[in-house]
Every structure is written in C-alpha cells, then in structure tokens.
C-alpha positions in Angstrom: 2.2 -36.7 -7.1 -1.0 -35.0 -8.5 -2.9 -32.6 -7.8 -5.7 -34.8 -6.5 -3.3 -36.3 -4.7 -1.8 -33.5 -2.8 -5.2 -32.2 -2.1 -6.2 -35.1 -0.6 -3.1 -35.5 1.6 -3.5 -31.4 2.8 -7.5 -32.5 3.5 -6.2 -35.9 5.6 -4.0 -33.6 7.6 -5.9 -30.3 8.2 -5.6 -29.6 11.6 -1.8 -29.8 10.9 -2.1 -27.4 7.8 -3.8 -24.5 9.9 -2.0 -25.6 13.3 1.5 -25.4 11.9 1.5 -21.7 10.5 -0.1 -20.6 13.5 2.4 -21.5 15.8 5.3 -20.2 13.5 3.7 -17.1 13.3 3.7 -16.8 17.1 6.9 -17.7 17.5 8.1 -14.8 14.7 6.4 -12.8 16.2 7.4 -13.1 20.4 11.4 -13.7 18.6 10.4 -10.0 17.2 9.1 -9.0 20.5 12.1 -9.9 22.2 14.0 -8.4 20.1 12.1 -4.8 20.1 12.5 -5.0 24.1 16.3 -5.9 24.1 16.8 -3.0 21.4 18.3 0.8 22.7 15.5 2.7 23.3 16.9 5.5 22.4 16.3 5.3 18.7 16.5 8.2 16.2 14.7 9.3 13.8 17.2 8.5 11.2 16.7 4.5 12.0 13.8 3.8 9.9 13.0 0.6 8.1 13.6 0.2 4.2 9.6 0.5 3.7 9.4 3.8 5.3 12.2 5.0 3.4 10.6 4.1 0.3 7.3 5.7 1.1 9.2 8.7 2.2 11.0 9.1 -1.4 7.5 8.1 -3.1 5.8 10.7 -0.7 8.5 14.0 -1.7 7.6 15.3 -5.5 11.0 15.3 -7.1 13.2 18.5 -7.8 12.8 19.8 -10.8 15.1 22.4 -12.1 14.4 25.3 -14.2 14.0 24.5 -18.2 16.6 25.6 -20.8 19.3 25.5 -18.2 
C-alpha cells in the first residue's frame, strides 16, 4: 500500500478516523473514573505517581558536599 493510497482510504472513512479515538478516549477516561471512586480515600502523601516523583527529584538541587573532603 502507498502513501496515496492510505491517504485516500483515511479520507474515504473520516468520520470513522475522528469518531473512533473519541469514543476510546471516553471510555479511558470513565474506566479511570471508576477506578479513582472505587480507590481508599484515604491516600497519603507518600502515594504519588512516577511523574511527580520525578518532578520532585528534578525540583530539589542536589547535595553537595564540602570540596577536598
């Protein structure tokens, strides 16, 4: 299949390209809904997600000990 080809099969089925995403997106996101309102609500602070533990160690300057030790 081409290029041309492909493009011309995505324009002959549009409405499925941008309908299709859409409603897998919605679904994601009422799963992850669902799941937020089934979860303890009695979360810590400790229970944070691997992005904001990463911006957390890129946030904190390093320790640095004294030179010529």
């Amino acid at each position: 299949m081409t290029l041309l080809e492909l493009l011309y099969l995505l324009k002959k089925r549009l409405k499925l390209v941008i309908v299709l995403p859409l409603l897998c997106a919605l679904a994601v996101g009422m799963y992850v809904l669902v799941q937020h309102d089934n979860a303890n609500s009695n979360s810590l602070s400790s229970d944070l997600s691997a992005s904001q533990m990463v911006t957390n160690d890129m946030a904190t300057p390093p320790q640095v000990g004294p030179r010529g030790a």
